[in-house]
Amino acid sequence: MTHDQHFRVWRGDDEKGELVDYPVEVNEGEVVLDIIHRLQATQAQDMAVRWNCKAGKCGSCSMEINGRPRLACMTRMSTFTEDEVITVTPLRTFPVIRDLVTDVSFNYTKAREIPSFVPPPGVAPGEYRMEQVDVERSQEFRKCIECFLCQNVCHVVRDHEENKEAFAGPRFLMRIAELDMHPLDAGDRQKEAQDEHGLGMCNITKCCTEVCPEHIKITDNALIPLKERVVDRKYDPLVWLGSKIFKRGDARSGA
Amino acid sequence: MSSTTDAFTGRAQISARTLRTDRWWLPPLLTFAGLTAWVVYATVRAFLQENYYVAEYNYLTPFYSPCVSVGCLEEAAHFGRFLPDVWWLPYAALTLPFLLLFRLTCYYYRKAYYRSFWLAPPACAVAEPHKRYTGETRFPLLGQNLHRYFFYAAVLISVINTYDTVLAFTAGVGLGSIILLINIVLLWAYTISCHSCRSIVGGRINNFSKHPARYKSWQFVSRLNTKHMQLAWYTLGTLAFTDFYIMAVSAGWISDLRIVG
């Protein structure tokens, strides 16, 4: 089963660009990335596209297909009708390098700003012991393939470039949540999440969860629990009163 | 307006606010219509100050529970009558603000009204119309962090609503008491499935292995929590329907279908 499909692909660089029309052959069982590769092979040899595994596990081929952030290798052509015009653009939150390739270094900068695992005092490496029940919650977050679709769709930075400095984005707030839920991590994550990484900017509209190709419940299982832990520390008058009356230190929740 | 369509950020120069081709505008429109309709109905009913109690069967609508105004019927006032009877003060003015704030700060409703009323964003990958965005970092939205206190209040109010339901069953069993029962079961499910509750019962601890009871509770609430959105809508429906049914019986528009008693 073969048919011709109308593709519109954004071609350009950081100075100018436009949507270019391509009629292209589509075969049964193909995905959008296959079609982009066919365009490269037949009509647009200089079209830039980033890809690698073609299996939805490397997170390289993130782009926007009919306006929706998707992995091109996981978007089946059978989900479109044959007469549908399919518009493919680069991610719209990050600077474009060329055609469908964007500069995602914003995410690497944010990743470096998150302090890594802090070993617990008095426990030597090799002596770490954790029960499965204590770590399985954060194992969901380890499924992340760093496609940055959540970072791209989050309106906090997508619509407001000026927020990029103050906001780590869902992927890295999820990383903070993962460390904060870690039974052995000794880092102080909660105040930092709010004060340094912009957790308060998240208004939990769940687009990160909607676009996640790994179906990680980013909002419900990472961001909201982290917000609640911040409330424990920063906005709970009972905790504040208790710490004043009993002269407690800044005891972390979760002990 | 939005960085998505501004060229100076080095992003791909695309002027369209969104290139989505699906009906992305439908869910926020339906949410807007549903929430607006409910708020209008609830406001009218809260200030109506009549047809809220059926003495024969002990039916008290949740919109008037607990009835604590001097204007309340004596048999409907299970917790005393002490608020002044003025037109601008609902008979359940003691509890309604807490219920309103519980839902207003609820993590699901926040998503719903940020999208449908404030358009921040109206849908995923659709540019929002606002020039600036600070989220929940400053007053008044910083107050969303008080959700857990309204949750505590909602638990107490659910206990009162449960008491009302039990009272209705003491007068026998009718369609009204069954409606009250369905409403209170769903109200409890919505209240307990709250994200704050999930954190309080166990989510805030890191060593589940040392707290097996809390772990079980967290698992239970987590399962309910996945249905929080549905429960939020179901309870809006059952609250309005329960109130309307009791109003209809109280006003004599219909008679209650009795099964026992």
Short mmCIF file of C-alpha atoms in Angstrom, two decimals:
data_model
loop_
_atom_site.label_atom_id
_atom_site.label_comp_id
_atom_site.label_asym_id
_atom_site.label_seq_id
_atom_site.Cartn_x
_atom_site.Cartn_y
_atom_site.Cartn_z
CA MET A 1 0.00 0.00 0.00
CA THR A 2 1.70 3.16 -1.23
CA HIS A 3 0.33 6.66 -1.56
CA ASP A 4 1.57 10.20 -2.03
CA GLN A 5 1.39 12.57 0.92
CA HIS A 6 1.76 16.32 1.12
CA PHE A 7 4.57 17.25 3.52
CA ARG A 8 5.51 20.78 4.58
CA VAL A 9 8.93 20.91 6.20
CA TRP A 10 10.49 23.98 7.78
CA ARG A 11 13.78 24.77 6.06
CA GLY A 12 16.07 27.51 7.25
CA ASP A 13 18.55 28.64 9.87
CA ASP A 14 18.68 31.09 12.78
CA GLU A 15 18.23 34.08 10.47
CA LYS A 16 15.44 33.05 8.13
CA GLY A 17 13.37 30.11 7.07
CA GLU A 18 10.09 28.95 5.61
CA LEU A 19 7.84 25.95 5.22
CA VAL A 20 8.66 24.13 1.99
CA ASP A 21 6.13 21.84 0.28
CA TYR A 22 7.09 18.32 -0.72
CA PRO A 23 4.92 15.68 -2.31
CA VAL A 24 6.38 12.40 -1.12
CA GLU A 25 5.75 8.67 -1.33
CA VAL A 26 4.55 6.90 1.81
CA ASN A 27 4.56 3.13 2.28
CA GLU A 28 2.67 0.99 4.74
CA GLY A 29 4.25 0.72 8.17
CA GLU A 30 6.41 3.82 7.87
CA VAL A 31 6.96 6.53 10.45
CA VAL A 32 7.55 10.25 9.94
CA LEU A 33 11.31 9.83 10.23
CA ASP A 34 11.24 7.39 7.31
CA ILE A 35 9.58 10.06 5.19
CA ILE A 36 12.14 12.69 6.23
CA HIS A 37 14.86 10.24 5.20
CA ARG A 38 13.08 9.68 1.85
CA LEU A 39 13.05 13.45 1.30
CA GLN A 40 16.78 13.53 2.04
CA ALA A 41 17.35 10.70 -0.44
CA THR A 42 15.22 12.07 -3.23
CA GLN A 43 14.41 15.78 -3.06
CA ALA A 44 16.32 17.56 -0.35
CA GLN A 45 19.76 16.05 0.13
CA ASP A 46 20.88 18.96 2.31
CA MET A 47 17.97 18.74 4.78
CA ALA A 48 19.37 18.63 8.32
CA VAL A 49 17.77 16.24 10.81
CA ARG A 50 19.08 14.75 14.03
CA TRP A 51 18.34 11.05 14.57
CA ASN A 52 19.95 7.92 15.84
CA CYS A 53 18.20 4.81 17.13
CA LYS A 54 14.86 4.80 15.24
CA ALA A 55 13.43 2.95 18.24
CA GLY A 56 12.22 5.72 20.53
CA LYS A 57 15.05 5.22 22.98
CA CYS A 58 17.74 7.76 22.11
CA GLY A 59 15.59 10.90 22.17
CA SER A 60 17.35 12.45 19.16
CA CYS A 61 14.58 12.93 16.58
CA SER A 62 12.40 15.30 18.62
CA MET A 63 10.51 17.68 16.36
CA GLU A 64 7.03 19.15 15.99
CA ILE A 65 4.65 17.27 13.73
CA ASN A 66 1.43 19.09 12.93
CA GLY A 67 2.29 21.39 15.80
CA ARG A 68 2.68 18.62 18.37
CA PRO A 69 6.05 17.83 19.94
CA ARG A 70 6.79 14.21 18.99
CA LEU A 71 9.56 11.74 18.30
CA ALA A 72 9.60 11.40 14.49
CA CYS A 73 10.61 7.75 14.76
CA MET A 74 7.59 6.94 16.93
CA THR A 75 4.98 8.82 14.89
CA ARG A 76 3.30 6.35 12.57
CA MET A 77 2.11 7.59 9.20
CA SER A 78 -1.01 5.46 9.69
CA THR A 79 -2.20 7.98 12.30
CA PHE A 80 -2.76 10.52 9.50
CA THR A 81 -5.28 10.43 6.69
CA GLU A 82 -3.86 10.18 3.18
CA ASP A 83 -5.11 13.64 2.18
CA GLU A 84 -3.75 15.33 5.30
CA VAL A 85 -1.03 17.94 4.96
CA ILE A 86 1.73 17.06 7.43
CA THR A 87 3.71 19.98 8.75
CA VAL A 88 7.10 19.25 10.31
CA THR A 89 9.07 21.93 12.13
CA PRO A 90 12.01 22.00 14.53
CA LEU A 91 11.37 22.32 18.26
CA ARG A 92 10.16 25.88 18.77
CA THR A 93 11.61 26.54 22.23
CA PHE A 94 15.29 26.17 21.37
CA PRO A 95 17.46 28.12 18.92
CA VAL A 96 17.47 26.56 15.49
CA ILE A 97 20.77 25.50 13.92
CA ARG A 98 19.46 24.37 10.57
CA ASP A 99 16.22 22.88 9.27
CA LEU A 100 14.97 20.39 11.86
CA VAL A 101 18.02 20.58 14.10
CA THR A 102 17.96 22.78 17.19
CA ASP A 103 20.57 23.73 19.75
CA VAL A 104 19.43 21.98 22.94
CA SER A 105 22.41 23.08 25.04
CA PHE A 106 19.99 24.94 27.36
CA ASN A 107 19.16 21.53 28.77
CA TYR A 108 22.77 20.57 29.38
CA THR A 109 23.34 23.86 31.19
CA LYS A 110 20.34 23.16 33.39
CA ALA A 111 21.52 19.59 34.03
CA ARG A 112 24.85 20.89 35.31
CA GLU A 113 23.10 23.25 37.71
CA ILE A 114 21.52 20.35 39.63
CA PRO A 115 23.87 19.14 42.36
CA SER A 116 24.51 15.42 42.04
CA PHE A 117 23.78 12.71 44.58
CA VAL A 118 25.18 13.63 48.00
CA PRO A 119 26.49 10.53 49.80
CA PRO A 120 25.11 10.00 53.29
CA PRO A 121 27.55 10.77 56.10
CA GLY A 122 29.01 7.77 57.91
CA VAL A 123 28.22 5.26 55.17
CA ALA A 124 31.17 4.22 53.06
CA PRO A 125 30.78 3.49 49.36
CA GLY A 126 29.96 -0.18 49.04
CA GLU A 127 27.92 -0.10 52.24
CA TYR A 128 24.86 1.52 50.65
CA ARG A 129 21.80 -0.63 51.24
CA MET A 130 18.35 0.22 49.94
CA GLU A 131 15.17 -1.79 49.71
CA GLN A 132 13.39 -2.02 46.38
CA VAL A 133 10.25 -0.49 47.87
CA ASP A 134 12.23 2.64 48.73
CA VAL A 135 13.64 3.22 45.26
CA GLU A 136 10.97 1.99 42.88
CA ARG A 137 9.08 5.29 42.96
CA SER A 138 12.02 7.19 41.48
CA GLN A 139 12.84 4.42 39.02
CA GLU A 140 9.95 5.71 36.92
CA PHE A 141 11.94 8.92 36.42
CA ARG A 142 14.97 6.93 35.25
CA LYS A 143 13.02 5.93 32.15
CA CYS A 144 13.66 9.45 30.81
CA ILE A 145 15.44 9.33 27.43
CA GLU A 146 16.20 13.07 27.48
CA CYS A 147 14.37 13.85 24.26
CA PHE A 148 13.57 17.25 25.84
CA LEU A 149 10.03 17.26 24.48
CA CYS A 150 8.83 18.21 27.96
CA GLN A 151 11.33 21.05 28.12
CA ASN A 152 10.18 22.16 24.67
CA VAL A 153 6.45 22.11 25.35
CA CYS A 154 6.55 23.76 28.78
CA HIS A 155 4.99 27.18 28.26
CA VAL A 156 7.09 28.69 31.06
CA VAL A 157 10.07 28.82 28.70
CA ARG A 158 8.39 28.14 25.36
CA ASP A 159 6.38 31.37 25.56
CA HIS A 160 8.76 33.32 27.78
CA GLU A 161 12.40 33.25 26.77
CA GLU A 162 13.19 35.49 29.75
CA ASN A 163 12.29 32.65 32.14
CA LYS A 164 15.00 30.34 30.84
CA GLU A 165 17.52 31.55 33.37
CA ALA A 166 15.30 31.01 36.40
CA PHE A 167 13.50 27.82 35.37
CA ALA A 168 15.10 24.40 35.16
CA GLY A 169 12.15 22.86 33.30
CA PRO A 170 10.17 19.68 34.01
CA ARG A 171 12.95 17.25 33.12
CA PHE A 172 15.34 18.69 35.68
CA LEU A 173 12.76 19.41 38.35
CA MET A 174 11.97 15.71 37.99
CA ARG A 175 15.67 15.00 38.54
CA ILE A 176 15.53 17.04 41.77
CA ALA A 177 12.42 15.10 42.83
CA GLU A 178 14.23 11.84 42.11
CA LEU A 179 17.14 12.86 44.34
CA ASP A 180 14.85 14.25 47.03
CA MET A 181 12.98 10.93 47.18
CA HIS A 182 16.24 8.95 47.28
CA PRO A 183 16.51 7.12 50.61
CA LEU A 184 20.26 7.82 50.92
CA ASP A 185 20.69 11.24 49.37
CA ALA A 186 21.87 13.75 51.97
CA GLY A 187 21.43 16.85 49.82
CA ASP A 188 19.05 19.66 50.71
CA ARG A 189 16.84 19.77 47.63
CA GLN A 190 13.56 21.33 48.60
CA LYS A 191 14.36 24.99 49.20
CA GLU A 192 16.75 24.89 46.29
CA ALA A 193 14.05 23.56 43.99
CA GLN A 194 11.87 26.56 44.80
CA ASP A 195 14.54 29.25 45.13
CA GLU A 196 17.13 28.25 42.54
CA HIS A 197 15.36 26.11 39.97
CA GLY A 198 11.97 27.81 39.62
CA LEU A 199 9.60 25.10 40.84
CA GLY A 200 7.07 27.84 41.71
CA MET A 201 6.85 28.79 38.03
CA CYS A 202 5.33 25.44 37.18
CA ASN A 203 1.55 25.83 37.08
CA ILE A 204 1.00 22.08 36.65
CA THR A 205 -0.84 22.33 33.34
CA LYS A 206 0.60 18.88 32.55
CA CYS A 207 1.86 19.42 29.00
CA CYS A 208 5.14 17.77 30.01
CA THR A 209 3.22 14.63 30.93
CA GLU A 210 1.16 14.79 27.74
CA VAL A 211 4.17 14.77 25.42
CA CYS A 212 6.43 12.32 27.30
CA PRO A 213 7.17 9.39 24.93
CA GLU A 214 8.08 7.24 27.94
CA HIS A 215 4.71 8.01 29.55
CA ILE A 216 6.34 9.20 32.74
CA LYS A 217 3.75 10.90 34.97
CA ILE A 218 6.04 13.90 35.40
CA THR A 219 3.46 16.20 36.93
CA ASP A 220 1.62 13.81 39.24
CA ASN A 221 4.58 11.74 40.39
CA ALA A 222 7.45 14.22 40.38
CA LEU A 223 6.47 17.89 40.23
CA ILE A 224 3.42 17.88 42.50
CA PRO A 225 5.08 15.67 45.17
CA LEU A 226 8.07 18.02 45.03
CA LYS A 227 5.78 21.03 45.42
CA GLU A 228 4.19 19.35 48.44
CA ARG A 229 7.61 18.71 49.97
CA VAL A 230 8.46 22.38 49.46
CA VAL A 231 5.22 23.28 51.21
CA ASP A 232 6.37 21.11 54.14
CA ARG A 233 9.51 23.18 54.39
CA LYS A 234 8.57 26.68 53.34
CA TYR A 235 4.85 27.31 53.68
CA ASP A 236 3.64 25.11 56.48
CA PRO A 237 2.99 27.43 59.45
CA LEU A 238 2.62 24.44 61.77
CA VAL A 239 6.07 23.16 60.85
CA TRP A 240 7.44 26.70 61.22
CA LEU A 241 5.77 27.11 64.62
CA GLY A 242 7.06 23.71 65.75
CA SER A 243 10.60 24.59 64.74
CA LYS A 244 10.37 27.87 66.71
CA ILE A 245 8.86 26.32 69.83
CA PHE A 246 11.01 23.23 69.94
CA LYS A 247 14.11 24.91 68.50
CA ARG A 248 14.33 22.23 65.86
CA GLY A 249 16.80 22.58 63.08
CA ASP A 250 15.82 22.46 59.46
CA ALA A 251 14.88 18.83 59.72
CA ARG A 252 14.28 17.36 56.29
CA SER A 253 11.14 15.47 55.62
CA GLY A 254 11.51 11.90 54.75
CA ALA A 255 13.80 10.80 57.51
CA MET B 1 3.81 38.53 22.42
CA SER B 2 5.10 34.98 22.80
CA SER B 3 8.71 33.89 22.43
CA THR B 4 7.42 31.07 20.24
CA THR B 5 6.62 33.50 17.45
CA ASP B 6 9.44 36.02 18.10
CA ALA B 7 12.40 35.72 15.77
CA PHE B 8 14.97 37.49 17.94
CA THR B 9 15.43 34.52 20.24
CA GLY B 10 17.20 32.56 17.50
CA ARG B 11 14.34 30.15 17.21
CA ALA B 12 12.85 28.98 13.94
CA GLN B 13 10.95 31.89 12.45
CA ILE B 14 7.38 30.65 12.37
CA SER B 15 4.66 33.24 12.81
CA ALA B 16 1.80 30.82 13.53
CA ARG B 17 0.73 30.71 17.18
CA THR B 18 0.35 26.98 16.76
CA LEU B 19 0.51 24.52 13.89
CA ARG B 20 -1.75 22.04 15.60
CA THR B 21 -4.47 20.77 13.29
CA ASP B 22 -6.63 18.98 15.85
CA ARG B 23 -9.45 20.61 17.80
CA TRP B 24 -7.16 21.73 20.63
CA TRP B 25 -9.60 24.49 21.59
CA LEU B 26 -12.42 22.08 22.46
CA PRO B 27 -11.26 20.76 25.88
CA PRO B 28 -10.58 24.24 27.34
CA LEU B 29 -13.89 25.48 25.90
CA LEU B 30 -15.81 22.59 27.48
CA THR B 31 -13.98 23.11 30.78
CA PHE B 32 -14.81 26.82 30.69
CA ALA B 33 -18.47 26.13 29.97
CA GLY B 34 -18.73 23.37 32.60
CA LEU B 35 -17.06 25.29 35.41
CA THR B 36 -18.93 28.51 34.61
CA ALA B 37 -22.29 26.73 34.56
CA TRP B 38 -21.55 25.05 37.89
CA VAL B 39 -20.39 28.26 39.57
CA VAL B 40 -23.51 30.12 38.38
CA TYR B 41 -25.81 27.35 39.66
CA ALA B 42 -23.98 27.03 42.99
CA THR B 43 -23.97 30.79 43.55
CA VAL B 44 -27.69 31.12 42.86
CA ARG B 45 -28.47 28.18 45.15
CA ALA B 46 -26.19 29.31 47.97
CA PHE B 47 -27.94 32.68 48.14
CA LEU B 48 -31.48 31.44 47.51
CA GLN B 49 -32.01 30.53 51.18
CA GLU B 50 -35.03 28.32 50.56
CA ASN B 51 -35.95 24.76 49.51
CA TYR B 52 -32.85 23.27 51.11
CA TYR B 53 -34.40 20.83 53.57
CA VAL B 54 -37.03 18.08 53.49
CA ALA B 55 -38.09 17.65 57.12
CA GLU B 56 -40.09 14.47 56.50
CA TYR B 57 -37.04 12.52 55.28
CA ASN B 58 -34.18 14.49 56.89
CA TYR B 59 -32.80 15.57 53.51
CA LEU B 60 -30.41 18.51 53.83
CA THR B 61 -28.67 19.65 50.66
CA PRO B 62 -24.85 19.78 50.90
CA PHE B 63 -24.98 23.43 49.79
CA TYR B 64 -26.63 24.27 53.14
CA SER B 65 -24.69 21.95 55.40
CA PRO B 66 -24.09 22.71 58.17
CA CYS B 67 -26.97 25.16 58.33
CA VAL B 68 -25.78 27.64 60.95
CA SER B 69 -27.69 30.82 60.16
CA VAL B 70 -30.36 32.24 62.42
CA GLY B 71 -32.57 31.98 59.35
CA CYS B 72 -32.18 28.17 59.12
CA LEU B 73 -35.13 25.92 59.92
CA GLU B 74 -34.62 24.67 63.45
CA GLU B 75 -34.71 20.98 62.49
CA ALA B 76 -32.16 21.54 59.71
CA ALA B 77 -29.67 23.22 62.04
CA HIS B 78 -27.78 20.31 63.57
CA PHE B 79 -24.91 22.42 64.86
CA GLY B 80 -26.70 25.47 66.24
CA ARG B 81 -27.79 28.74 64.62
CA PHE B 82 -25.48 31.68 65.16
CA LEU B 83 -24.74 33.48 61.87
CA PRO B 84 -26.91 36.55 61.15
CA ASP B 85 -29.76 36.03 58.70
CA VAL B 86 -28.90 38.49 55.94
CA TRP B 87 -29.40 37.99 52.21
CA TRP B 88 -25.71 38.24 51.35
CA LEU B 89 -24.62 35.54 53.77
CA PRO B 90 -25.28 31.92 52.70
CA TYR B 91 -26.73 29.71 55.43
CA ALA B 92 -23.62 27.49 55.25
CA ALA B 93 -21.23 30.46 55.14
CA LEU B 94 -19.09 28.79 57.78
CA THR B 95 -17.97 26.01 55.46
CA LEU B 96 -18.64 27.07 51.86
CA PRO B 97 -15.54 29.32 51.61
CA PHE B 98 -13.30 26.41 52.65
CA LEU B 99 -14.89 24.09 50.11
CA LEU B 100 -14.47 26.75 47.45
CA LEU B 101 -10.83 27.27 48.37
CA PHE B 102 -10.21 23.51 48.51
CA ARG B 103 -11.36 23.19 44.91
CA LEU B 104 -9.77 26.46 43.81
CA THR B 105 -6.33 25.35 45.01
CA CYS B 106 -6.79 21.71 43.91
CA TYR B 107 -4.00 20.59 41.59
CA TYR B 108 -6.52 19.36 39.01
CA TYR B 109 -8.70 22.47 39.00
CA ARG B 110 -5.60 24.64 38.79
CA LYS B 111 -4.70 22.92 35.52
CA ALA B 112 -8.31 23.27 34.37
CA TYR B 113 -8.71 26.98 34.98
CA TYR B 114 -5.16 27.99 34.11
CA ARG B 115 -5.83 26.45 30.72
CA SER B 116 -9.45 27.38 30.12
CA PHE B 117 -9.83 30.74 31.90
CA TRP B 118 -6.31 32.19 31.95
CA LEU B 119 -5.08 30.54 28.74
CA ALA B 120 -1.67 29.89 30.28
CA PRO B 121 -1.46 27.88 28.08
CA PRO B 122 -4.83 27.19 26.41
CA ALA B 123 -3.45 23.85 25.18
CA CYS B 124 -0.06 22.22 24.81
CA ALA B 125 2.14 23.85 22.16
CA VAL B 126 -0.35 26.69 21.68
CA ALA B 127 1.17 30.09 22.46
CA GLU B 128 -0.36 31.89 25.41
CA PRO B 129 -1.41 35.54 25.05
CA HIS B 130 0.41 36.94 28.10
CA LYS B 131 3.49 39.15 27.92
CA ARG B 132 4.87 38.07 31.28
CA TYR B 133 4.58 34.92 33.32
CA THR B 134 5.64 34.34 36.91
CA GLY B 135 3.54 31.28 37.70
CA GLU B 136 2.92 30.54 41.34
CA THR B 137 5.93 32.43 42.64
CA ARG B 138 4.20 35.50 44.09
CA PHE B 139 0.98 36.71 45.69
CA PRO B 140 -1.81 35.82 45.11
CA LEU B 141 -0.94 32.54 43.35
CA LEU B 142 1.69 31.77 45.96
CA GLY B 143 -1.36 31.02 48.12
CA GLN B 144 -1.94 27.84 46.09
CA ASN B 145 0.57 26.31 48.51
CA LEU B 146 -2.11 26.44 51.22
CA HIS B 147 -4.02 23.62 49.53
CA ARG B 148 -3.32 21.13 52.31
CA TYR B 149 -5.04 23.30 54.93
CA PHE B 150 -8.17 23.46 52.82
CA PHE B 151 -7.85 19.70 52.46
CA TYR B 152 -7.97 19.34 56.25
CA ALA B 153 -11.07 21.56 56.30
CA ALA B 154 -12.65 19.51 53.50
CA VAL B 155 -12.17 16.32 55.52
CA LEU B 156 -14.05 17.86 58.45
CA ILE B 157 -16.81 19.06 56.16
CA SER B 158 -17.06 15.60 54.59
CA VAL B 159 -17.61 14.20 58.08
CA ILE B 160 -20.51 16.64 58.51
CA ASN B 161 -21.93 15.63 55.10
CA THR B 162 -21.63 11.99 56.14
CA TYR B 163 -23.60 12.77 59.30
CA ASP B 164 -26.32 14.37 57.12
CA THR B 165 -26.45 11.22 55.01
CA VAL B 166 -26.77 8.98 58.06
CA LEU B 167 -29.59 11.19 59.34
CA ALA B 168 -31.40 10.79 56.02
CA PHE B 169 -31.23 7.00 56.37
CA THR B 170 -32.66 7.16 59.89
CA ALA B 171 -35.93 8.28 58.26
CA GLY B 172 -35.98 5.28 55.92
CA VAL B 173 -34.68 4.68 52.45
CA GLY B 174 -35.73 6.74 49.48
CA LEU B 175 -34.28 7.87 46.20
CA GLY B 176 -33.10 11.02 47.96
CA SER B 177 -31.13 9.13 50.61
CA ILE B 178 -29.53 6.95 47.91
CA ILE B 179 -28.55 10.08 45.96
CA LEU B 180 -27.07 11.53 49.17
CA LEU B 181 -25.15 8.27 49.70
CA ILE B 182 -23.70 8.24 46.17
CA ASN B 183 -22.76 11.88 46.60
CA ILE B 184 -20.96 11.36 49.90
CA VAL B 185 -19.06 8.29 48.67
CA LEU B 186 -17.81 10.26 45.67
CA LEU B 187 -17.05 13.29 47.85
CA TRP B 188 -14.86 11.13 50.09
CA ALA B 189 -13.16 9.60 47.07
CA TYR B 190 -12.42 13.05 45.64
CA THR B 191 -11.19 14.38 48.99
CA ILE B 192 -8.94 11.42 49.75
CA SER B 193 -7.54 11.27 46.21
CA CYS B 194 -6.14 14.79 46.69
CA HIS B 195 -2.43 15.24 45.90
CA SER B 196 -1.83 16.86 49.30
CA CYS B 197 -3.41 13.84 50.99
CA ARG B 198 -1.13 11.60 48.94
CA SER B 199 1.88 13.49 50.23
CA ILE B 200 0.68 13.64 53.82
CA VAL B 201 -0.17 9.94 54.17
CA GLY B 202 3.17 8.75 52.86
CA GLY B 203 4.52 10.61 49.86
CA ARG B 204 6.69 12.86 52.00
CA ILE B 205 8.74 10.01 53.48
CA ASN B 206 11.67 8.37 51.73
CA ASN B 207 11.84 5.08 53.57
CA PHE B 208 8.63 3.22 52.83
CA SER B 209 10.26 0.00 54.08
CA LYS B 210 10.28 1.42 57.61
CA HIS B 211 6.66 2.59 57.45
CA PRO B 212 4.59 -0.27 55.99
CA ALA B 213 1.22 1.15 57.07
CA ARG B 214 1.98 4.53 55.52
CA TYR B 215 3.25 2.80 52.40
CA LYS B 216 -0.04 0.90 52.07
CA SER B 217 -1.97 4.15 52.60
CA TRP B 218 0.17 5.91 50.00
CA GLN B 219 -0.43 3.10 47.51
CA PHE B 220 -4.19 3.30 48.11
CA VAL B 221 -4.31 7.08 47.74
CA SER B 222 -2.01 6.89 44.71
CA ARG B 223 -4.46 4.54 42.98
CA LEU B 224 -7.34 6.91 43.73
CA ASN B 225 -5.21 9.88 42.75
CA THR B 226 -4.99 8.69 39.15
CA LYS B 227 -8.76 9.33 39.00
CA HIS B 228 -8.63 12.74 40.69
CA MET B 229 -9.72 14.63 37.57
CA GLN B 230 -12.67 12.33 36.95
CA LEU B 231 -13.67 12.50 40.62
CA ALA B 232 -13.44 16.29 40.52
CA TRP B 233 -16.04 16.36 37.72
CA TYR B 234 -18.20 13.55 39.09
CA THR B 235 -18.53 15.36 42.42
CA LEU B 236 -19.44 18.65 40.76
CA GLY B 237 -22.19 16.71 39.04
CA THR B 238 -23.41 14.83 42.10
CA LEU B 239 -23.31 17.95 44.29
CA ALA B 240 -25.46 19.90 41.83
CA PHE B 241 -27.78 16.95 41.20
CA THR B 242 -28.20 16.17 44.92
CA ASP B 243 -28.97 19.81 45.62
CA PHE B 244 -31.41 20.04 42.72
CA TYR B 245 -33.21 16.84 43.75
CA ILE B 246 -33.63 18.02 47.34
CA MET B 247 -34.77 21.44 46.11
CA ALA B 248 -37.33 19.76 43.83
CA VAL B 249 -38.69 17.55 46.65
CA SER B 250 -38.64 20.42 49.15
CA ALA B 251 -40.47 22.74 46.76
CA GLY B 252 -43.06 20.08 46.03
CA TRP B 253 -42.19 19.85 42.31
CA ILE B 254 -41.72 16.09 42.68
CA SER B 255 -42.25 13.60 45.49
CA ASP B 256 -39.47 11.39 46.78
CA LEU B 257 -39.53 7.80 45.57
CA ARG B 258 -39.65 5.82 48.82
CA ILE B 259 -38.30 2.31 49.14
CA VAL B 260 -38.43 1.83 52.92
CA GLY B 261 -40.32 4.06 55.34
#
